[in-house]
PDB file of C-alpha atoms in Angstrom:
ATOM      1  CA  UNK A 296     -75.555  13.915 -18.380  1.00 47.00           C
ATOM      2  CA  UNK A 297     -73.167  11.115 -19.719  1.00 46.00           C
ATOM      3  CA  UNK A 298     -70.642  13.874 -20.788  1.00 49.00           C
ATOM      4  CA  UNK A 299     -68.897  14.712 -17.682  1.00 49.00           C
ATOM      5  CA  UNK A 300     -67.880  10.354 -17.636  1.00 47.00           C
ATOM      6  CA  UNK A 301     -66.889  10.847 -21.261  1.00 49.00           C
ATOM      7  CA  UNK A 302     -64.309  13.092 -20.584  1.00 48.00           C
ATOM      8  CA  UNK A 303     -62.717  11.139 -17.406  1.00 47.00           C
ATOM      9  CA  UNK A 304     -62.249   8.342 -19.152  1.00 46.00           C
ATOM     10  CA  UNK A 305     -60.537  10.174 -22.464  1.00 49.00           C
ATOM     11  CA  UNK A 306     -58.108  11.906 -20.183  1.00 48.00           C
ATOM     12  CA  UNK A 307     -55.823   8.985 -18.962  1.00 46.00           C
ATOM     13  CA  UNK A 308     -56.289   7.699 -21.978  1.00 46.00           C
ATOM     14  CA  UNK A 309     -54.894  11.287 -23.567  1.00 46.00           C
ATOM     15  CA  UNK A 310     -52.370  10.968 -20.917  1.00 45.00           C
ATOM     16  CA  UNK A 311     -50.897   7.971 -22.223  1.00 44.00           C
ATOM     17  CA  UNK A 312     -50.927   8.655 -25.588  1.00 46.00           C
ATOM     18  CA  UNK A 313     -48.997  12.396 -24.890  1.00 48.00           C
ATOM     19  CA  UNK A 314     -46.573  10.215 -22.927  1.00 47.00           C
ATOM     20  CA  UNK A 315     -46.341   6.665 -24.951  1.00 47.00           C
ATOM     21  CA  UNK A 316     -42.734   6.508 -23.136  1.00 47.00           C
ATOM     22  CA  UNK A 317     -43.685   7.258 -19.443  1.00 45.00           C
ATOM     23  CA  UNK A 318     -41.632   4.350 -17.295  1.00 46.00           C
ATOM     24  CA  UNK A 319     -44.092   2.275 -14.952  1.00 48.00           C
ATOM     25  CA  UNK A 320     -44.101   3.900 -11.406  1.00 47.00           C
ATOM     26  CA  UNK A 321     -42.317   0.549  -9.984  1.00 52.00           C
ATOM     27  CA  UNK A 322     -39.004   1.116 -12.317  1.00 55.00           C
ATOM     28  CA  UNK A 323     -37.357   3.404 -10.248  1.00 72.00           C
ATOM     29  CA  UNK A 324     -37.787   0.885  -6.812  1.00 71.00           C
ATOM     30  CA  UNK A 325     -36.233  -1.902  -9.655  1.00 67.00           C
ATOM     31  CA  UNK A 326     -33.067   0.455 -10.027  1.00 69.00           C
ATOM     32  CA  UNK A 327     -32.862   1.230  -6.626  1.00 66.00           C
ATOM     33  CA  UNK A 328     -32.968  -2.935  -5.482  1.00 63.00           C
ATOM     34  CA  UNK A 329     -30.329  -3.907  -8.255  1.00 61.00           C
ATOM     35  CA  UNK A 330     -27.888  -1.042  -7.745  1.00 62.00           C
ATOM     36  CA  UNK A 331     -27.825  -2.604  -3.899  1.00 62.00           C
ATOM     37  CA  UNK A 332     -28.060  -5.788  -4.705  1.00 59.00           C
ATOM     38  CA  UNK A 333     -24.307  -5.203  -6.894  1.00 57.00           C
ATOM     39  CA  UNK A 334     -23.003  -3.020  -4.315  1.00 61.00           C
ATOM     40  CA  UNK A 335     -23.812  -6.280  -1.477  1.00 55.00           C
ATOM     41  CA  UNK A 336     -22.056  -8.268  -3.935  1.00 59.00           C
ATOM     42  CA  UNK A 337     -19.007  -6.256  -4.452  1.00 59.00           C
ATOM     43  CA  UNK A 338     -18.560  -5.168  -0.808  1.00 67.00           C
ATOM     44  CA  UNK A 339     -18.756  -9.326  -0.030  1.00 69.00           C
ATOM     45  CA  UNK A 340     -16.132  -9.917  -2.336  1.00 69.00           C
ATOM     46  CA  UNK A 341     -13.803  -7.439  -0.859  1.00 67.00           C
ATOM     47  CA  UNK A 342     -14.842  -9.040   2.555  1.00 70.00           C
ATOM     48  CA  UNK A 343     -13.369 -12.053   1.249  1.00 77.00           C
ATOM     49  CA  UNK A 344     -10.257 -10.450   0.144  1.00 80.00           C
ATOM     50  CA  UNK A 345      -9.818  -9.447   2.777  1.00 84.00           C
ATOM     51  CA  UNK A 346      -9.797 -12.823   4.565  1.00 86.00           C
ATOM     52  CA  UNK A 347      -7.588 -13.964   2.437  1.00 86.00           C
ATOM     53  CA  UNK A 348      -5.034 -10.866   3.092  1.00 89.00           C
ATOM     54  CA  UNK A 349      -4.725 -11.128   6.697  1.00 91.00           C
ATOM     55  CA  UNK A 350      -4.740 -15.207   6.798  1.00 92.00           C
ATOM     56  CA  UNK A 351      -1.543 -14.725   4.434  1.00 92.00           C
ATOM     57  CA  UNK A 352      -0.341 -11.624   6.839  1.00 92.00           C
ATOM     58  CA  UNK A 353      -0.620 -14.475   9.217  1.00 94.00           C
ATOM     59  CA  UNK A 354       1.314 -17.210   8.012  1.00 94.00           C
ATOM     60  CA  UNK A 355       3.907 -15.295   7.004  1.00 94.00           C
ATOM     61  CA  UNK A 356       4.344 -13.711  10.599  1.00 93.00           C
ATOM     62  CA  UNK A 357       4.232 -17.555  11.814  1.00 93.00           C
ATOM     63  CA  UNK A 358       6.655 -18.635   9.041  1.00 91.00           C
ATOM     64  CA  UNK A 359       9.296 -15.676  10.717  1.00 91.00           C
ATOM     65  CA  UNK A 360       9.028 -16.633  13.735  1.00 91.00           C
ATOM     66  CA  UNK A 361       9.619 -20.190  13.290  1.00 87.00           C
ATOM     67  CA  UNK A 362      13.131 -18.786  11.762  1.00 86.00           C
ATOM     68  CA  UNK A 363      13.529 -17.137  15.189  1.00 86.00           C
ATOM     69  CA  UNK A 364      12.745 -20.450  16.903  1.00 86.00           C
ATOM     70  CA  UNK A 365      14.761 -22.616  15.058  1.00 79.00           C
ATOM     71  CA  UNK A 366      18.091 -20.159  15.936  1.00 81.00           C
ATOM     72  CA  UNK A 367      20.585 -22.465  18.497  1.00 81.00           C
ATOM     73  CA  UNK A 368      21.528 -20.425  21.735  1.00 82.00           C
ATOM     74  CA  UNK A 369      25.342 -20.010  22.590  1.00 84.00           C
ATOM     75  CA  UNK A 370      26.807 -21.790  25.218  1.00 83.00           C
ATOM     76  CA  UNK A 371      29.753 -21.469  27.506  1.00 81.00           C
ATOM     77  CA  UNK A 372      31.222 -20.437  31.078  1.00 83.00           C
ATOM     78  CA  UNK A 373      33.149 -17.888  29.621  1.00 85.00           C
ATOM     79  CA  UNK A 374      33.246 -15.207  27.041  1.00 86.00           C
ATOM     80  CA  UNK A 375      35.578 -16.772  24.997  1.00 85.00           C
ATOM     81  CA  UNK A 376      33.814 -19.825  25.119  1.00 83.00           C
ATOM     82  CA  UNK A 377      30.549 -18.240  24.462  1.00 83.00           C
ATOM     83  CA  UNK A 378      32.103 -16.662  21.408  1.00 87.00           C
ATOM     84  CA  UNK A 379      33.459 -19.614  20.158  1.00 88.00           C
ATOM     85  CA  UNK A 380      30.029 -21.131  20.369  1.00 85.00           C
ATOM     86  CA  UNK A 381      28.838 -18.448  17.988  1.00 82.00           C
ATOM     87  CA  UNK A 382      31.523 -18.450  15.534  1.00 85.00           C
ATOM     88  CA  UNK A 383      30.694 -22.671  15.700  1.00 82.00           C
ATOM     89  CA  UNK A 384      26.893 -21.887  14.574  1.00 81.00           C
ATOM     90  CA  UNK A 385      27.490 -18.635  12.199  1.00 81.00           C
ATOM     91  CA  UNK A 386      25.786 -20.957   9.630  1.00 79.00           C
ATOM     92  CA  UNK A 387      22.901 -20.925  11.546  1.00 82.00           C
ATOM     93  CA  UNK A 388      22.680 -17.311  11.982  1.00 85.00           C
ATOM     94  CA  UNK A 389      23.965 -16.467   8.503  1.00 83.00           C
ATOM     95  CA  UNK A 390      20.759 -18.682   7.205  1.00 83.00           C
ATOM     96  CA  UNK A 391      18.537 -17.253   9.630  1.00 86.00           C
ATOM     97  CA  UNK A 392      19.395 -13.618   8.492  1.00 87.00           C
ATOM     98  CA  UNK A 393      19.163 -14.366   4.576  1.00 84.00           C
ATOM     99  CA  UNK A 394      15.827 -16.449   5.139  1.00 88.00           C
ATOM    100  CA  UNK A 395      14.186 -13.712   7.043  1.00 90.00           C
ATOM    101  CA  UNK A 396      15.128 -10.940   4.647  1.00 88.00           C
ATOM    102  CA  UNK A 397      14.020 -13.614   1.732  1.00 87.00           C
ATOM    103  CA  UNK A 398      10.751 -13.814   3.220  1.00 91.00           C
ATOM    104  CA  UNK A 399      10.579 -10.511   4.064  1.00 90.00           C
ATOM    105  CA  UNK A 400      10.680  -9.031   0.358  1.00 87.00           C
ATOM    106  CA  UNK A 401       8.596 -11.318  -0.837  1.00 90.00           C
ATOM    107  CA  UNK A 402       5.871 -10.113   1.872  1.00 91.00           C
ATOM    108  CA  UNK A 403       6.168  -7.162   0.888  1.00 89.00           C
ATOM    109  CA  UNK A 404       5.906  -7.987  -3.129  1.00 86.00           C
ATOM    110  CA  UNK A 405       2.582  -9.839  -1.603  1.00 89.00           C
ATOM    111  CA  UNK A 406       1.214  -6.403  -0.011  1.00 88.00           C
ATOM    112  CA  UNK A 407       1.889  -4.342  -3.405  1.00 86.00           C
ATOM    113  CA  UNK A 408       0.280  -6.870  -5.024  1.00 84.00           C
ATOM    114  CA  UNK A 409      -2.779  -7.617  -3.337  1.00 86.00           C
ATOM    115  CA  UNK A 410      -3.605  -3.937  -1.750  1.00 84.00           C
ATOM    116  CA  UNK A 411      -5.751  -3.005  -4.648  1.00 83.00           C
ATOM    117  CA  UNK A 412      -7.691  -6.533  -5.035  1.00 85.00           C
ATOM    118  CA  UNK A 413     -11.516  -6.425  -5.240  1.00 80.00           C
ATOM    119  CA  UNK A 414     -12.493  -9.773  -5.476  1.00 81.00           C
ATOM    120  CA  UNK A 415     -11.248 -13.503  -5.681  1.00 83.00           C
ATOM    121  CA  UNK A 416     -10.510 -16.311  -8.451  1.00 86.00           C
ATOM    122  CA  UNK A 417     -10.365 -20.011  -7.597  1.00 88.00           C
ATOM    123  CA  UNK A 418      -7.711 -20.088  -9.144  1.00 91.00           C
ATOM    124  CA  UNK A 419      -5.959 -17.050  -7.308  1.00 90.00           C
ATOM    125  CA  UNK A 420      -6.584 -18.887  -4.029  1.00 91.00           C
ATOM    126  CA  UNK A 421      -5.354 -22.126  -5.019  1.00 93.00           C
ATOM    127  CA  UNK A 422      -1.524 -20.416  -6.314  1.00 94.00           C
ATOM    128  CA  UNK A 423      -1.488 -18.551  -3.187  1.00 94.00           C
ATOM    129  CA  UNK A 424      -2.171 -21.711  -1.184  1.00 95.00           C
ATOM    130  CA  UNK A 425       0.975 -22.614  -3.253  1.00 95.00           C
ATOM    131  CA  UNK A 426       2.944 -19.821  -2.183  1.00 96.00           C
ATOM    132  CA  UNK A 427       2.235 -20.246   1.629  1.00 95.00           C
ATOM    133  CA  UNK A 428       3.287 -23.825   1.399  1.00 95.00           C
ATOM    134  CA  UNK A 429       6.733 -22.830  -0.226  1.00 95.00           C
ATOM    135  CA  UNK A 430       7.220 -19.876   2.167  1.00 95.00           C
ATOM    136  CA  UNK A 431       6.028 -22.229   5.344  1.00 94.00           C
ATOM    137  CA  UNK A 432       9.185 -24.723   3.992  1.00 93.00           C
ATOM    138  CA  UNK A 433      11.634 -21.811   4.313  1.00 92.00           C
ATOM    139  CA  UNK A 434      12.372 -22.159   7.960  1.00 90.00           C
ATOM    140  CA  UNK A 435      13.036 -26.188   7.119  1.00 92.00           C
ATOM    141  CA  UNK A 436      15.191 -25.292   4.455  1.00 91.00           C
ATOM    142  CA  UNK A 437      17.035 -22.974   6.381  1.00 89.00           C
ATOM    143  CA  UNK A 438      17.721 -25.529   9.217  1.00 87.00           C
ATOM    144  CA  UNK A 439      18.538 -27.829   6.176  1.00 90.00           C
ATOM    145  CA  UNK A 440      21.078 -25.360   4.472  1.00 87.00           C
ATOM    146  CA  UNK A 441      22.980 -24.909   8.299  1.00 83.00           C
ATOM    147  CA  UNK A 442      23.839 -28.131   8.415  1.00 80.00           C
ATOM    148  CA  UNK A 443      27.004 -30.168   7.938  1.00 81.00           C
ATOM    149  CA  UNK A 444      28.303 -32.079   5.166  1.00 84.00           C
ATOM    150  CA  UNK A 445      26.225 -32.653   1.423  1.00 88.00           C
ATOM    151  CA  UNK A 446      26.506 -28.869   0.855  1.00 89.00           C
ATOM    152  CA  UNK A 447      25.537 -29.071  -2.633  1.00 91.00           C
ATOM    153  CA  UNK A 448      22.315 -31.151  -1.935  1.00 93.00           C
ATOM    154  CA  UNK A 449      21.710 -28.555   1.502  1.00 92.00           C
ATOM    155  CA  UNK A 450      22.026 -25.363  -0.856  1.00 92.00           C
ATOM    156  CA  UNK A 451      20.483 -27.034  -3.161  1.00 93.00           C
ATOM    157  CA  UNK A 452      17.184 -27.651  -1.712  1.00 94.00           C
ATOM    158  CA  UNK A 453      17.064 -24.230  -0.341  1.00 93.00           C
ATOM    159  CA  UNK A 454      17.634 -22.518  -3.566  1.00 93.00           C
ATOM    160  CA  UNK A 455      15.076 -24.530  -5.192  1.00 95.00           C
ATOM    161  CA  UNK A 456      12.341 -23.455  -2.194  1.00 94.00           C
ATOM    162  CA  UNK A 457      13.138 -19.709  -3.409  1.00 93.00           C
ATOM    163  CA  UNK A 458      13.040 -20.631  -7.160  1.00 94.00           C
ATOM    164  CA  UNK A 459       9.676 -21.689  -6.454  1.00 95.00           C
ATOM    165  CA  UNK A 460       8.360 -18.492  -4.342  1.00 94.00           C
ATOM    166  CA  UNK A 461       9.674 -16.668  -7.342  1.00 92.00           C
ATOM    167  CA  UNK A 462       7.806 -18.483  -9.812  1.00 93.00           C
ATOM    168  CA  UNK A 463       4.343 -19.026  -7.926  1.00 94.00           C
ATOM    169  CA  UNK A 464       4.743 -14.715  -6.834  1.00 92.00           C
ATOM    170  CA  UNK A 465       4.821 -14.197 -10.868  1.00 91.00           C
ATOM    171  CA  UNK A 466       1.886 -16.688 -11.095  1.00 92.00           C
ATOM    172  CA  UNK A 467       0.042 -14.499  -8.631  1.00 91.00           C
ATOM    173  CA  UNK A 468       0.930 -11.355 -10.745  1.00 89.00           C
ATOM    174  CA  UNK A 469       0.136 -12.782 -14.209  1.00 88.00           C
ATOM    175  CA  UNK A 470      -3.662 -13.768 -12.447  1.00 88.00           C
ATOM    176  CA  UNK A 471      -4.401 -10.766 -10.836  1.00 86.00           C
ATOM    177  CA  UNK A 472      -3.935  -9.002 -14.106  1.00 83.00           C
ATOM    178  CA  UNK A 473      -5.695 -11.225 -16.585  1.00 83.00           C
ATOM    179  CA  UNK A 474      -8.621 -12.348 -14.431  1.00 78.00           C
ATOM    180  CA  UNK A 475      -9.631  -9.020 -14.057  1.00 79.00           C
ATOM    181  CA  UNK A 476      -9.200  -9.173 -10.060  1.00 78.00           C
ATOM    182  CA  UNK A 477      -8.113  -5.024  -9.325  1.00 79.00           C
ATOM    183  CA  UNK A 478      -9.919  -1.978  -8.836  1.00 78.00           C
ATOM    184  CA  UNK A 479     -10.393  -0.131 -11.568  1.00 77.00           C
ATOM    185  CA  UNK A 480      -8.482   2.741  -9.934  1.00 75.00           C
ATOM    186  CA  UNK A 481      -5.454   0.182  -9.565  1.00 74.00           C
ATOM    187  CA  UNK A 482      -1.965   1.280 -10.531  1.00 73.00           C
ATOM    188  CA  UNK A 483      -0.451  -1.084 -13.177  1.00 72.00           C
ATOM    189  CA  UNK A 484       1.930  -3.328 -11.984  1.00 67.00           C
ATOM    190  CA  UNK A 485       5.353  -2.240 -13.225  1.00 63.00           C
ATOM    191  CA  UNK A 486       7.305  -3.942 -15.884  1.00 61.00           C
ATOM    192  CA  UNK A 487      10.270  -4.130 -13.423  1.00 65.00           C
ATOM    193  CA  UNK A 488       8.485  -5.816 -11.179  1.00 69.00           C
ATOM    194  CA  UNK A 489       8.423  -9.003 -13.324  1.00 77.00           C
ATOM    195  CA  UNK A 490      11.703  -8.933 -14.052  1.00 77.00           C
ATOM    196  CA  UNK A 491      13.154  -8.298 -10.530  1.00 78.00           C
ATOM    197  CA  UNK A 492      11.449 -12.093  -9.801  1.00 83.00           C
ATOM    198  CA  UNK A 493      12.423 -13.532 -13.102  1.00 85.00           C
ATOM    199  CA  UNK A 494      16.115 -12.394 -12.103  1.00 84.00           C
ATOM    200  CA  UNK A 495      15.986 -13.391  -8.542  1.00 84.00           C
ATOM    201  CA  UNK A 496      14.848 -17.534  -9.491  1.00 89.00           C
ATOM    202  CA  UNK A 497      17.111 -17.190 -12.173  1.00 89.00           C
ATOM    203  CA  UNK A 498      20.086 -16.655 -10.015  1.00 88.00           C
ATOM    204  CA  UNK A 499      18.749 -19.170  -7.389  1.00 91.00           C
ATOM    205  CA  UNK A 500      18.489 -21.520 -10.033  1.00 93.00           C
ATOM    206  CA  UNK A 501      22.125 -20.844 -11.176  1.00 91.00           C
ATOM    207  CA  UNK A 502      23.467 -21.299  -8.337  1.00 92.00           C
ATOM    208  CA  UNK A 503      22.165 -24.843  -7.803  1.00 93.00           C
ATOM    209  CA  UNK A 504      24.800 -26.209  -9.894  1.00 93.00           C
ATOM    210  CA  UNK A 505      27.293 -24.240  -8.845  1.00 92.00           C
ATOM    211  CA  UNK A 506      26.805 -25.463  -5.141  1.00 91.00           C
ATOM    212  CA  UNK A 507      28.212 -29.207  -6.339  1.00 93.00           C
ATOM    213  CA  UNK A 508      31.114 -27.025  -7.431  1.00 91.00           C
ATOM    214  CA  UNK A 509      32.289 -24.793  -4.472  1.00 89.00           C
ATOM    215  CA  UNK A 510      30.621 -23.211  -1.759  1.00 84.00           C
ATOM    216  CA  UNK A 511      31.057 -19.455  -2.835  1.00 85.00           C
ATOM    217  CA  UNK A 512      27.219 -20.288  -4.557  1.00 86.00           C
ATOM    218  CA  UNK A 513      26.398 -17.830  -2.238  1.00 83.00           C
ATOM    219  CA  UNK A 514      27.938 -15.112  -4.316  1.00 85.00           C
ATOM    220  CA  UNK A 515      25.042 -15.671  -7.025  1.00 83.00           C
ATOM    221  CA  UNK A 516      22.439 -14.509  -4.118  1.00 81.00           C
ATOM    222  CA  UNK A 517      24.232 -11.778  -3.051  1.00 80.00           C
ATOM    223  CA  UNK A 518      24.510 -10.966  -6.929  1.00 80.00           C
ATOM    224  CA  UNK A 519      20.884 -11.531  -7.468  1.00 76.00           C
ATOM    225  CA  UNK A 520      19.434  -8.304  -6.150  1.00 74.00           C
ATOM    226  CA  UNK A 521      21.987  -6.061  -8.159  1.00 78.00           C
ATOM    227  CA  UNK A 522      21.364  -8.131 -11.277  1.00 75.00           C
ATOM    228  CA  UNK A 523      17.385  -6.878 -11.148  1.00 72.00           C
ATOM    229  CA  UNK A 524      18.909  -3.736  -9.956  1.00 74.00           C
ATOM    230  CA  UNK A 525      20.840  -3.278 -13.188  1.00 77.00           C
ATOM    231  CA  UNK A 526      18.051  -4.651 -15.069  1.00 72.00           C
ATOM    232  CA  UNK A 527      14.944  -2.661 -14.026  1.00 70.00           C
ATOM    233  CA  UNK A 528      17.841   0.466 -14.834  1.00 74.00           C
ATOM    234  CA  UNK A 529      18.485  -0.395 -18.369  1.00 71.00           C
ATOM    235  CA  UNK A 530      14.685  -1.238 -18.608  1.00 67.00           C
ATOM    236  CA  UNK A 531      14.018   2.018 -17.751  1.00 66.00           C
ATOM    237  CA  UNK A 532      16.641   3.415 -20.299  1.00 67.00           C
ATOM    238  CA  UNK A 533      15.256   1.278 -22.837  1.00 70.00           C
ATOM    239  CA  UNK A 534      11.325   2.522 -22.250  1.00 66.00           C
ATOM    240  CA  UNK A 535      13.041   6.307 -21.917  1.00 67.00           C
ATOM    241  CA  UNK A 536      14.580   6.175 -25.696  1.00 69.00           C
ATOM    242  CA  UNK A 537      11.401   4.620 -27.110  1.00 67.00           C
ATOM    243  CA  UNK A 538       9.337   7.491 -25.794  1.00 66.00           C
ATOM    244  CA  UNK A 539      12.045   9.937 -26.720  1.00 71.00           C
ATOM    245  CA  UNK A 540      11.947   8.194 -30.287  1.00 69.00           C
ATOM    246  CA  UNK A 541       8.108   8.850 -30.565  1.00 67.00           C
ATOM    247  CA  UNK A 542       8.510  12.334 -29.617  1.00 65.00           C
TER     248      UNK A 542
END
């Protein structure tokens, strides 16, 4: 009679011994909580991006159109007189136009750098707290540079405002790369993209000294652009015969 009980209580027993690697029946739910658990995480971090993105977007936009504020209005009865009260405050306009295309590119080097971001650094956030201060001083600078008289200490200070963009936007670019802050389907950032910002402070920083000397420092920021221009071409030269080389 006590045969039947014998054998129920030998088969789990059989059971475990055919399967001594059988998960418990709770793993799976385990799996299941972490893997959304890391995917909260993640999609919180990119939240915060995020943030970050459009609160830059927005100081930038505010940044412009202080530029736009800060632009004197003509005045005059007549046309001659109204023109005469432009060609008076071309300074004005010609520092409006450079500081908005200034701020402009480096917007733009802002959005190529921060599309692919997953996820924040303290540190990341502090340098681009850094950048939106020097990029808020712009439109100062600008009303600075238009003015009359100490042109080398005017130019001066402006040129040292875009020195220090430069230098905080490579800052930026070094973190997101070495803090591990991209996708992992980001592009890598290309090598010419370094060295169009090392050649751009480089030339504002040039022309600094050349501002106590004459006026035509300007000519080293309208050279600055075709310096990284001629640079990023013989960079590309220069990585084109290596792989040539290797072939």
């Amino acid at each position: 009679m006590t045969q039947p009980s014998d054998e129920r209580a030998r088969r789990p027993a059989a059971a475990a011994h055919d399967h001594p690697g059988a998960a418990p029946a709770d793993r799976p739910a385990a799996e299941e909580e972490r893997e959304e658990s890391e995917a909260l995480a993640a999609e919180i971090e990119l939240f915060s991006a995020e943030r970050m993105i459009f609160f830059t977007d927005a100081v930038v936009a505010i940044a412009i159109t202080l530029l736009a504020l800060g632009l004197p209005l003509p005045h005059g009865l007549s046309n001659a007189e109204v023109l005469q009260s432009i060609r008076a405050r071309q300074s004005d306009y010609l520092a409006f136009g450079i500081s908005f295309l200034v701020i402009g590119g480096y917007w733009r080097m802002h959005h190529r750098l921060f599309r692919f971001v997953a996820r924040l650094s303290a540190r990341l956030m502090t340098l681009n707290m850094f950048w939106l201060f020097f990029i808020v001083i712009i439109p100062f600078a600008a009303r600075v540079l238009a003015g009359n008289g100490g042109f080398g200490v005017r130019f001066g200070l402006y040129a040292m405002v875009q020195v220090l963009v430069a230098l905080t936007s490579l800052g930026l670019m070094r973190l997101l790369r070495t803090d591990g802050l991209l996708r992992p389907d980001a592009p890598p950032v290309p090598p010419h993209a370094s060295l169009g910002l090392c050649t751009v402070a480089v030339m504002f920083a040039v022309s600094i000294p050349v501002a106590f000397v004459t006026s035509y420092a300007y000519l080293c920021w309208v050279a600055a652009p075709l310096a990284a221009k001629l640079i990023r071409r013989a960079q590309g030269l220069r990585t084109a015969a290596a792989a040539r080389g290797r072939t």
